[in-house]
C-alpha cells in the first residue's frame, strides 16, 4: 500500500497490541463487526473518516473494512493521533491513514485533502472538517456523496447552521445526539479522560485545589463530577441559567468567570464557544494558575492574548507551557489549548467509545440502505439503533432488566385510568 502518511511504520506492532486491548472493551462493536463480516453491507462503499486516530477508532475502521468499505482515515485534531495506531492500520489492515501527532496546520489540511481525494460516498466527521472542505475547496467531488455522520457537538452545531441556511448538500446523521453517545461518551468519557489528561500533564494533586469548569453541558458535567470525586473544590461558570441551576443543585459553586479567575488553581473549558477564558481572566488569575481545554477547537482559551501579555515562554514539561506575564505572574497552558484528554492522555476509555462507534457503524449501514429517501438535512440517529445499542451493551455487561407486563403496557399507553 502506498497511499498513506504516518510517522513511523516500525511502531505498528505496539499499535496492534493496544488496538487489541481496546477491542476487549468494545463488545457491541465486536458483534457488529462479526455480522458485517458475514453480510458485507458496505461492499464497495468509499468512506473517509476524519476522527481522532486512537485505538478505538482503529476498531471502528476495521469494522467498516470488514463490512466491505474502502476506508481512508485522517485525524480530526493535529495533536490527537496515536502514531503506533496509525502505523498498525497501514501495516496490518491496509487502511490508508494520513495522520501524524503534532503535525502543523499545513500538514493537517494536506491530510484532510487526502481523505477528500478518496472521493468518498460517506464522510465520517468529528468536527465537520470534511464536510466543510467538500462544500468549499472541493465542491467538484460532492456529487459522489450519499451521506455522512458527525461525531461531536461542535460539528453538529456547524452542520445544523449549514442546513438552516440551505447550503448543506447531502444528508448527515448526528451521531453525537444519540442517547447512547452523549450520555456516556460526552459525560463519563470526557469526564474521566479530561481529568486523566490534566493529571498526566501536570502530576498535580487535585484534592483541595480550586477547580474551575467552564460550561455545564454534557462534557463539563462529567468533568465537574470527576474532579469533585478527586476531592477538588469545583466551581462552575455558565451562560445558560438552566444549566447553572443544575450545577448549583448538583452541589457546585456557580459564579461569573471573572470571579472564578481570581481564585482558581486549575481551569478547564468545555463549552464549544470562543474566548471563554479571555485576556481579562489571565489578568485576574493567581500566579501558577493552570488553564486547559476539553472543547472541540482550540478557541476556548484566548491563546493569542496570552502570548501578547507574556514576556517569556518556555515548555516546562510535556504538554505544559509556562507563560510569564509582564507583571511576573506565571500561567501554565496545557496541550496548546487543544483537547487535553486526547493531547496528553489517550481520549475516552474504550467502553464508552464502544457505543459511540457502534452508532457510527450502524449509521453508515443505515445511510447505505436509506440514502435515496433522505433529504439534505441533519437527521437524528434512528431510535431503533439507539435502543439496540443500549440493549446490546447491557447484555454484554451481563445486566438484566425488567420488562413491562401486559397490564403495565396498557396502563402506560392509556389516559382513561386514574386512581
Ligand atoms: N474532549 C472530548 O473528547 C470531547 C468529547 C465530546 C465533545 N467535545 C466537545 O466539547 C464541547 C462541549 O460539548 P457538550 O456536548 O458538553 O456541549 P453542550 O452543548 O452540552 O454544552 C455546552 C455548554 O457550554 C455552555 N457555554 C457556552 N458558552 C459559554 C461560556 N462563554 N461560558 C460558560 N459556559 C458556556 C452552554 O451554555 C452549554 O451549557 C464541544 O465543543 C464538543 O464538540 C469534546
Coordinates of C-alpha atoms and ligand atoms in Angstrom, one line a residue:
X1 CA 0.0 0.0 0.0
X2 CA 1.4 3.4 -1.0
X3 CA -1.2 5.9 -0.2
X4 CA -0.5 6.8 3.5
X5 CA 1.4 9.3 5.6
X6 CA 2.2 8.2 9.1
X7 CA 5.1 8.9 11.5
X8 CA 6.9 5.5 11.6
X9 CA 5.8 2.1 10.4
X10 CA 8.1 0.4 12.9
X11 CA 5.6 1.4 15.6
X12 CA 3.0 -0.8 14.1
X13 CA 3.4 -3.9 16.4
X14 CA 2.9 -1.9 19.6
X15 CA -0.1 -0.3 18.0
X16 CA -1.6 -3.7 17.1
X17 CA -1.4 -4.8 20.7
X18 CA -3.0 -1.7 22.1
X19 CA -5.8 -1.9 19.4
X20 CA -6.4 -5.5 20.7
X21 CA -6.5 -4.2 24.3
X22 CA -9.2 -1.7 23.3
X23 CA -11.2 -4.3 21.4
X24 CA -11.7 -6.3 24.7
X25 CA -13.8 -3.4 26.0
X26 CA -15.8 -3.0 22.8
X27 CA -18.3 -5.9 22.8
X28 CA -21.1 -4.2 20.9
X29 CA -18.8 -3.1 18.1
X30 CA -17.4 -6.6 18.0
X31 CA -20.8 -8.1 17.5
X32 CA -21.5 -5.6 14.6
X33 CA -18.1 -6.5 13.2
X34 CA -18.9 -10.2 13.1
X35 CA -22.2 -9.5 11.3
X36 CA -20.6 -7.1 8.9
X37 CA -18.0 -9.7 8.0
X38 CA -20.8 -12.2 7.1
X39 CA -23.2 -9.7 5.4
X40 CA -20.8 -7.1 3.8
X41 CA -23.4 -4.3 4.0
X42 CA -20.8 -1.7 3.0
X43 CA -19.4 -3.6 0.0
X44 CA -17.7 -1.1 -2.4
X45 CA -18.7 2.0 -0.4
X46 CA -15.9 4.5 -0.1
X47 CA -15.7 6.0 3.4
X48 CA -13.5 8.9 4.5
X49 CA -13.1 9.2 8.3
X50 CA -11.8 12.4 10.0
X51 CA -11.7 11.1 13.6
X52 CA -9.2 11.1 16.4
X53 CA -6.7 8.3 15.4
X54 CA -7.0 6.2 18.6
X55 CA -7.2 2.5 19.4
X56 CA -11.0 2.7 19.5
X57 CA -11.1 4.4 16.1
X58 CA -8.9 1.6 14.7
X59 CA -11.5 -0.9 15.8
X60 CA -14.2 1.2 14.0
X61 CA -12.1 1.4 10.8
X62 CA -11.5 -2.4 10.9
X63 CA -15.3 -2.9 11.4
X64 CA -16.1 -0.8 8.3
X65 CA -13.4 -2.5 6.3
X66 CA -14.8 -6.0 7.3
X67 CA -18.2 -4.7 6.1
X68 CA -16.7 -4.2 2.7
X69 CA -16.0 -0.5 2.8
X70 CA -12.9 1.1 1.3
X71 CA -11.7 3.3 4.1
X72 CA -9.3 6.3 4.4
X73 CA -8.6 7.9 7.7
X74 CA -7.3 11.3 8.7
X75 CA -7.1 13.0 12.1
X76 CA -9.7 15.4 13.4
X77 CA -7.1 17.2 15.5
X78 CA -3.3 17.8 15.0
X79 CA -2.5 16.6 18.5
X80 CA -4.8 13.6 18.9
X81 CA -3.1 11.0 16.7
X82 CA -1.6 7.9 18.3
X83 CA 1.3 7.2 15.9
X84 CA 1.5 3.5 16.7
X85 CA -2.2 3.0 15.9
X86 CA -1.8 4.9 12.6
X87 CA 1.1 2.6 11.7
X88 CA -0.7 -0.6 12.6
X89 CA -3.8 0.3 10.5
X90 CA -1.5 0.8 7.5
X91 CA 0.7 -2.3 8.1
X92 CA -1.8 -4.8 9.4
X93 CA -5.1 -3.7 7.9
X94 CA -4.0 -2.0 4.7
X95 CA -6.1 1.0 5.7
X96 CA -4.9 4.3 4.2
X97 CA -4.1 6.6 7.1
X98 CA -2.9 10.2 6.8
X99 CA -2.1 11.5 10.3
X100 CA 0.9 12.3 12.5
X101 CA 0.8 13.5 16.1
X102 CA 1.9 17.1 16.3
X103 CA 1.5 17.9 12.6
X104 CA 1.4 21.6 11.7
X105 CA -1.7 23.2 10.2
X106 CA -0.4 22.8 6.6
X107 CA 0.1 19.1 7.0
X108 CA -3.2 18.7 8.9
X109 CA -5.1 20.2 5.9
X110 CA -2.9 18.2 3.4
X111 CA -4.1 15.1 5.2
X112 CA -7.7 16.2 5.2
X113 CA -7.4 16.8 1.5
X114 CA -6.0 13.3 1.0
X115 CA -9.2 11.9 2.7
X116 CA -11.4 14.0 0.4
X117 CA -9.5 12.9 -2.7
X118 CA -10.6 9.4 -1.9
X119 CA -13.9 10.6 -3.4
X120 CA -16.0 9.3 -0.5
X121 CA -19.6 8.1 -0.7
X122 CA -19.8 8.7 3.0
X123 CA -17.9 11.1 5.3
X124 CA -17.5 10.3 9.0
X125 CA -16.5 13.6 10.7
X126 CA -15.6 14.7 14.2
X127 CA -16.0 18.5 13.9
X128 CA -17.3 18.8 10.3
X129 CA -13.9 19.4 8.7
X130 CA -14.5 17.0 5.8
X131 CA -18.0 18.4 5.1
X132 CA -16.6 21.9 5.3
X133 CA -13.9 21.3 2.6
X134 CA -16.3 19.4 0.4
X135 CA -18.6 22.4 0.5
X136 CA -15.8 24.9 -0.3
X137 CA -12.5 24.0 -1.9
X138 CA -13.6 20.5 -3.2
X139 CA -17.1 21.1 -4.4
X140 CA -16.3 19.2 -7.5
X141 CA -16.3 15.9 -5.5
X142 CA -19.6 16.4 -3.7
X143 CA -21.6 14.5 -6.3
X144 CA -20.1 11.2 -5.1
X145 CA -21.6 11.7 -1.6
X146 CA -24.7 9.8 -0.4
X147 CA -24.4 10.9 3.2
X148 CA -22.3 11.5 6.3
X149 CA -22.2 11.1 10.0
X150 CA -21.0 13.6 12.7
X151 CA -19.4 12.6 16.0
X152 CA -19.3 15.7 18.1
X153 CA -21.4 18.6 19.5
X154 CA -19.4 21.3 17.8
X155 CA -19.7 19.5 14.4
X156 CA -23.5 19.1 14.8
X157 CA -23.8 22.8 15.5
X158 CA -21.9 23.7 12.4
X159 CA -23.9 21.3 10.3
X160 CA -27.3 22.5 11.6
X161 CA -26.2 26.0 10.7
X162 CA -25.4 24.9 7.2
X163 CA -28.8 23.0 6.9
X164 CA -30.7 26.1 8.2
X165 CA -29.0 28.3 5.6
X166 CA -29.9 25.8 2.9
X167 CA -26.3 25.2 1.9
X168 CA -25.9 21.6 3.1
X169 CA -25.6 19.4 0.0
X170 CA -26.0 15.9 1.5
X171 CA -27.8 14.2 4.4
X172 CA -25.9 13.8 7.7
X173 CA -26.7 11.8 10.8
X174 CA -25.9 13.5 14.1
X175 CA -24.3 10.6 15.9
X176 CA -23.4 12.9 18.8
X177 CA -27.1 13.4 19.6
X178 CA -27.9 9.6 20.2
X179 CA -28.5 8.9 23.8
X180 CA -26.1 6.1 23.7
X181 CA -23.5 8.6 22.6
X182 CA -23.7 11.9 24.5
X183 CA -25.0 10.5 27.8
X184 CA -21.9 8.2 28.1
X185 CA -19.2 9.5 25.8
X186 CA -19.5 13.2 26.5
X187 CA -20.3 12.8 30.2
X188 CA -18.3 9.8 31.5
X189 CA -15.8 9.6 28.7
X190 CA -14.8 13.3 28.7
X191 CA -15.2 13.4 32.5
X192 CA -12.6 10.7 33.1
X193 CA -10.2 11.3 30.3
X194 CA -10.0 15.1 30.9
X195 CA -9.0 14.5 34.5
X196 CA -6.6 11.8 33.2
X197 CA -5.1 14.3 30.7
X198 CA -4.6 17.1 33.3
X199 CA -3.1 14.6 35.7
X200 CA -0.7 13.1 33.2
X201 CA 0.4 16.6 32.0
X202 CA 0.8 18.2 35.4
X203 CA 1.0 15.4 38.0
X204 CA -0.8 17.8 40.4
X205 CA -2.9 16.8 43.4
X206 CA -6.5 17.6 42.7
X207 CA -7.7 17.2 46.3
X208 CA -8.1 20.6 47.9
X209 CA -7.5 22.5 44.7
X210 CA -9.9 25.1 43.3
X211 CA -11.0 23.5 40.0
X212 CA -13.0 25.8 37.6
X213 CA -15.1 24.1 35.0
X214 CA -16.4 26.4 32.2
X215 CA -19.7 25.2 31.0
X216 CA -22.1 22.7 32.4
X217 CA -23.1 20.8 29.3
X218 CA -22.6 17.0 29.0
X219 CA -18.8 17.1 28.8
X220 CA -18.5 19.6 31.6
X221 CA -20.9 17.8 33.9
X222 CA -18.6 14.7 33.6
X223 CA -15.5 16.8 34.3
X224 CA -17.1 18.5 37.3
X225 CA -18.4 15.2 38.7
X226 CA -15.0 13.5 38.4
X227 CA -13.0 16.5 39.8
X228 CA -15.4 16.5 42.7
X229 CA -14.7 12.8 43.2
X230 CA -11.0 13.5 43.4
X231 CA -11.6 16.0 46.3
X232 CA -11.3 19.3 44.3
X233 CA -13.4 22.3 45.3
X234 CA -15.3 22.7 42.0
X235 CA -16.6 26.0 40.6
X236 CA -18.8 26.1 37.5
X237 CA -19.3 29.0 35.1
X238 CA -22.2 29.1 32.7
X239 CA -24.2 31.4 30.4
X240 CA -27.3 29.2 30.4
X241 CA -29.5 29.8 33.5
X242 CA -31.0 26.3 33.4
X243 CA -27.6 24.6 33.3
X244 CA -26.3 27.0 36.1
X245 CA -29.2 25.9 38.2
X246 CA -28.4 22.3 37.6
X247 CA -24.8 22.9 38.6
X248 CA -26.0 24.6 41.9
X249 CA -28.4 21.7 42.7
X250 CA -25.7 19.1 41.9
X251 CA -23.7 20.8 44.7
X252 CA -21.3 23.0 42.9
X253 CA -20.5 26.7 43.3
X254 CA -21.5 28.9 40.4
X255 CA -20.1 32.3 39.6
X256 CA -19.0 34.5 36.7
X257 CA -15.7 33.6 35.1
X258 CA -14.1 36.9 36.2
X259 CA -14.8 36.0 39.9
X260 CA -13.6 32.4 39.4
X261 CA -10.4 33.7 37.7
X262 CA -9.2 35.2 40.9
X263 CA -9.4 32.0 42.9
X264 CA -9.0 29.1 40.5
X265 CA -5.9 26.8 40.6
X266 CA -6.9 24.7 37.6
X267 CA -9.3 25.8 34.8
X268 CA -10.9 23.6 32.1
X269 CA -13.2 24.9 29.4
X270 CA -15.7 22.6 27.7
X271 CA -18.3 24.8 26.0
X272 CA -17.7 24.7 22.2
X273 CA -17.5 28.6 22.5
X274 CA -14.7 31.1 21.8
X275 CA -12.7 33.2 24.2
X276 CA -14.3 31.7 27.3
X277 CA -11.0 32.1 29.2
X278 CA -10.1 35.6 28.0
X279 CA -7.5 38.3 28.3
X280 CA -9.3 39.8 31.3
X281 CA -9.3 36.4 33.0
X282 CA -5.5 36.0 32.7
X283 CA -5.0 39.4 34.2
X284 CA -7.0 38.3 37.3
X285 CA -5.5 34.8 37.7
X286 CA -3.2 33.8 40.6
X287 CA 0.5 33.1 40.0
X288 CA 0.7 29.4 38.9
X289 CA -2.8 29.0 37.5
X290 CA -3.2 26.1 35.1
X291 CA -5.5 26.5 32.1
X292 CA -6.8 23.8 29.7
X293 CA -9.5 23.0 27.2
X294 CA -11.6 19.9 26.5
X295 CA -13.9 21.5 23.9
X296 CA -13.5 20.6 20.3
X297 CA -11.5 23.5 18.9
X298 CA -8.5 25.3 20.4
X299 CA -10.5 28.6 20.6
X300 CA -11.9 28.4 24.1
X301 CA -8.8 29.9 25.6
X302 CA -7.6 33.3 24.2
X303 CA -4.1 32.0 23.5
X304 CA -3.1 34.9 21.2
X305 CA -3.8 37.3 24.0
X306 CA -1.9 35.2 26.5
X307 CA 1.0 35.3 24.1
X308 CA 0.7 39.1 23.8
X309 CA 0.6 39.5 27.6
X310 CA 3.7 37.5 28.1
X311 CA 7.3 38.4 28.1
X312 CA 8.7 34.9 28.3
X313 CA 7.5 31.4 27.3
X314 CA 9.0 28.0 27.8
X315 CA 8.0 24.4 27.8
X316 CA 8.4 23.2 31.4
X317 CA 7.3 19.6 30.9
X318 CA 5.5 17.7 28.2
X319 CA 2.2 19.4 27.3
X320 CA 2.8 22.2 29.8
X321 CA 3.9 25.7 28.6
X322 CA 4.8 28.3 31.0
X323 CA 3.8 31.9 30.2
X324 CA 5.5 34.6 32.3
X325 CA 3.4 37.8 32.1
X326 CA 4.8 41.3 32.2
X327 CA 3.9 41.5 35.9
X328 CA 6.0 38.4 36.5
X329 CA 2.9 36.2 37.2
X330 CA 3.1 32.7 35.6
X331 CA 0.3 30.9 33.8
X332 CA 0.5 27.4 32.6
X333 CA -1.2 26.3 29.3
X334 CA -1.8 22.6 28.8
X335 CA -1.6 20.9 25.4
X336 CA -1.5 24.1 23.4
X337 CA -5.1 24.6 24.4
X338 CA -6.3 21.6 22.4
X339 CA -8.5 18.8 23.7
X340 CA -6.4 17.9 26.8
X341 CA -7.9 14.4 27.1
X342 CA -6.5 13.5 23.6
X343 CA -3.4 15.6 23.7
X344 CA -1.9 14.4 27.0
X345 CA -3.9 11.2 27.6
X346 CA -5.5 8.7 25.2
X347 CA -9.0 10.0 24.8
X348 CA -12.1 8.3 26.0
X349 CA -12.0 4.8 27.5
X350 CA -12.9 2.1 25.0
X351 CA -16.0 1.0 26.9
X352 CA -17.8 4.3 26.1
X353 CA -16.4 4.5 22.6
X354 CA -17.9 1.1 22.0
X355 CA -21.3 2.7 22.0
X356 CA -20.3 5.8 20.1
X357 CA -18.7 3.8 17.3
X358 CA -21.5 1.2 17.3
X359 CA -23.6 4.2 16.4
X360 CA -21.2 5.2 13.6
X361 CA -21.1 1.7 12.1
X362 CA -24.8 1.2 12.2
X363 CA -25.5 4.7 10.9
X364 CA -23.2 4.1 7.9
X365 CA -25.1 0.9 7.1
X366 CA -28.4 2.8 7.6
X367 CA -27.2 5.5 5.2
X368 CA -26.4 2.9 2.5
X369 CA -29.8 1.4 2.8
X370 CA -31.8 4.7 3.1
X371 CA -29.9 7.5 1.3
X372 CA -32.4 7.6 -1.6
X373 CA -35.2 8.8 0.6
X374 CA -33.1 11.2 2.8
X375 CA -33.0 14.9 2.2
X376 CA -30.1 17.4 2.6
X377 CA -30.7 17.7 6.3
X378 CA -29.2 16.8 9.7
X379 CA -31.0 13.7 11.0
X380 CA -31.1 12.2 14.4
X381 CA -29.9 8.7 14.9
X382 CA -32.9 6.4 14.3
X383 CA -34.5 5.4 17.7
X384 CA -34.2 1.7 16.9
X385 CA -30.4 2.0 16.6
X386 CA -30.1 3.8 19.9
X387 CA -32.3 1.3 21.6
X388 CA -30.5 -1.7 20.1
X389 CA -27.1 -0.4 21.2
X390 CA -28.2 0.1 24.8
X391 CA -29.7 -3.4 24.9
X392 CA -26.6 -5.0 23.5
X393 CA -24.4 -3.0 25.9
X394 CA -26.4 -4.2 28.9
X395 CA -26.3 -7.7 27.6
X396 CA -22.5 -7.6 27.2
X397 CA -22.2 -6.3 30.8
X398 CA -24.3 -9.2 32.0
X399 CA -27.0 -7.0 33.3
X400 CA -30.7 -8.0 33.1
X401 CA -33.6 -5.6 33.5
X402 CA -37.4 -5.9 33.9
X403 CA -39.9 -5.9 31.1
X404 CA -43.3 -4.3 31.2
X405 CA -46.2 -6.7 32.0
X406 CA -49.2 -6.6 29.6
X407 CA -51.2 -4.6 32.1
X408 CA -48.4 -2.1 32.7
X409 CA -48.0 -1.6 29.0
X410 CA -51.8 -1.0 28.6
X411 CA -51.8 1.4 31.6
X412 CA -48.8 3.4 30.2
X413 CA -50.5 3.7 26.8
X414 CA -53.9 4.8 28.1
X415 CA -55.3 8.0 29.5
X416 CA -58.6 6.8 30.9
X417 CA -57.2 5.0 34.0
X418 CA -56.5 7.2 37.1
X419 CA -56.5 6.3 40.8
Ligands
LIG1 N1 -12.8 16.3 24.8 C1 -13.5 15.5 24.1 O1 -13.1 14.3 23.8 C2 -14.9 15.8 23.7 C3 -15.9 14.9 23.6 C4 -17.2 15.2 23.2 C5 -17.5 16.6 22.9 N2 -16.5 17.5 23.0 C6 -16.7 18.9 22.7 O2 -16.9 19.6 23.9 C7 -17.7 20.8 23.7 C8 -18.9 20.7 24.6 O3 -19.7 19.6 24.2 P1 -21.1 19.3 25.1 O4 -21.6 18.1 24.5 O5 -20.8 19.3 26.5 O6 -22.0 20.6 24.7 P2 -23.3 21.1 25.4 O7 -24.0 21.9 24.3 O8 -24.0 20.0 26.1 O9 -22.7 22.1 26.5 C9 -22.0 23.3 26.2 C10 -22.3 24.2 27.4 O10 -21.4 25.3 27.4 C11 -22.1 26.5 27.8 N3 -21.5 27.7 27.4 C12 -21.4 28.2 26.1 N4 -20.7 29.4 26.1 C13 -20.2 29.5 27.4 C14 -19.4 30.5 28.1 N5 -18.9 31.5 27.4 N6 -19.2 30.3 29.4 C15 -19.7 29.3 30.1 N7 -20.5 28.3 29.5 C16 -20.7 28.5 28.2 C17 -23.5 26.3 27.2 O11 -24.5 27.1 27.8 C18 -23.7 24.8 27.4 O12 -24.4 24.5 28.6 C19 -18.0 20.8 22.2 O13 -17.0 21.5 21.6 C20 -17.8 19.3 21.8 O14 -17.6 19.2 20.5 C21 -15.2 17.2 23.4

